[in-house]
């Protein structure tokens, strides 16, 4: 089982990566998954899983934007 603190930390990482947005509504937090960005990450992971390890490993989507 995950503690509430662990879940909060995971959500914070996803929010920092731009995959999740959080809207506060009183004492409640509403979380929204950015499905387009999540699909980019999913595609990158799929490519990573199907390619043998080399120096040509696909660049993560976040790093592609800054290159």
Short mmCIF file of C-alpha atoms in Angstrom, two decimals:
data_model
loop_
_atom_site.label_atom_id
_atom_site.label_comp_id
_atom_site.label_asym_id
_atom_site.label_seq_id
_atom_site.Cartn_x
_atom_site.Cartn_y
_atom_site.Cartn_z
CA UNK A 1 0.00 0.00 0.00
CA UNK A 2 1.03 3.56 -0.67
CA UNK A 3 0.80 6.18 2.03
CA UNK A 4 -0.89 9.50 1.33
CA UNK A 5 2.54 11.15 1.58
CA UNK A 6 3.98 8.78 -1.06
CA UNK A 7 1.07 9.46 -3.42
CA UNK A 8 1.54 13.21 -2.94
CA UNK A 9 5.23 12.91 -3.79
CA UNK A 10 4.46 10.90 -6.94
CA UNK A 11 1.85 13.44 -8.04
CA UNK A 12 4.31 16.29 -7.38
CA UNK A 13 6.85 14.61 -9.69
CA UNK A 14 4.21 14.16 -12.40
CA UNK A 15 3.14 17.79 -11.97
CA UNK A 16 6.75 19.00 -12.23
CA UNK A 17 7.13 16.99 -15.44
CA UNK A 18 4.01 18.65 -16.86
CA UNK A 19 2.04 15.41 -17.06
CA UNK A 20 -0.47 16.38 -14.36
CA UNK A 21 -2.07 19.67 -13.43
CA UNK A 22 -3.58 20.33 -10.03
CA UNK A 23 -6.44 22.72 -9.31
CA UNK A 24 -7.22 23.53 -5.71
CA UNK A 25 -10.89 23.72 -4.80
CA UNK A 26 -11.10 24.64 -1.13
CA UNK A 27 -9.35 21.85 0.76
CA UNK A 28 -9.65 19.49 -2.23
CA UNK A 29 -7.12 19.07 -5.02
CA UNK A 30 -8.45 18.17 -8.47
CA UNK A 31 -5.83 16.37 -10.59
CA UNK A 32 -5.91 16.29 -14.38
CA UNK A 33 -3.72 14.05 -16.55
CA UNK A 34 -2.46 15.71 -19.75
CA UNK A 35 -3.16 12.78 -22.07
CA UNK A 36 -1.21 14.26 -25.02
CA UNK A 37 1.98 14.61 -22.98
CA UNK A 38 1.40 11.21 -21.41
CA UNK A 39 1.10 9.71 -24.93
CA UNK A 40 4.48 11.26 -25.83
CA UNK A 41 6.10 9.64 -22.81
CA UNK A 42 4.35 6.35 -23.57
CA UNK A 43 5.66 6.39 -27.16
CA UNK A 44 9.17 7.20 -25.96
CA UNK A 45 9.06 4.34 -23.44
CA UNK A 46 7.76 1.94 -26.11
CA UNK A 47 10.65 2.90 -28.42
CA UNK A 48 13.08 2.49 -25.56
CA UNK A 49 11.75 -0.97 -24.74
CA UNK A 50 12.00 -2.19 -28.35
CA UNK A 51 15.48 -0.87 -29.17
CA UNK A 52 18.62 -2.65 -28.07
CA UNK A 53 20.79 -0.53 -25.76
CA UNK A 54 23.23 1.62 -27.75
CA UNK A 55 24.56 5.14 -27.72
CA UNK A 56 21.56 6.04 -29.93
CA UNK A 57 19.00 5.60 -27.14
CA UNK A 58 15.93 7.76 -27.90
CA UNK A 59 15.97 11.15 -26.19
CA UNK A 60 13.17 11.70 -23.65
CA UNK A 61 10.45 14.10 -24.89
CA UNK A 62 11.30 16.79 -22.31
CA UNK A 63 14.93 16.85 -23.41
CA UNK A 64 13.95 17.01 -27.10
CA UNK A 65 12.20 20.33 -26.48
CA UNK A 66 15.36 21.88 -25.00
CA UNK A 67 17.76 20.52 -27.63
#
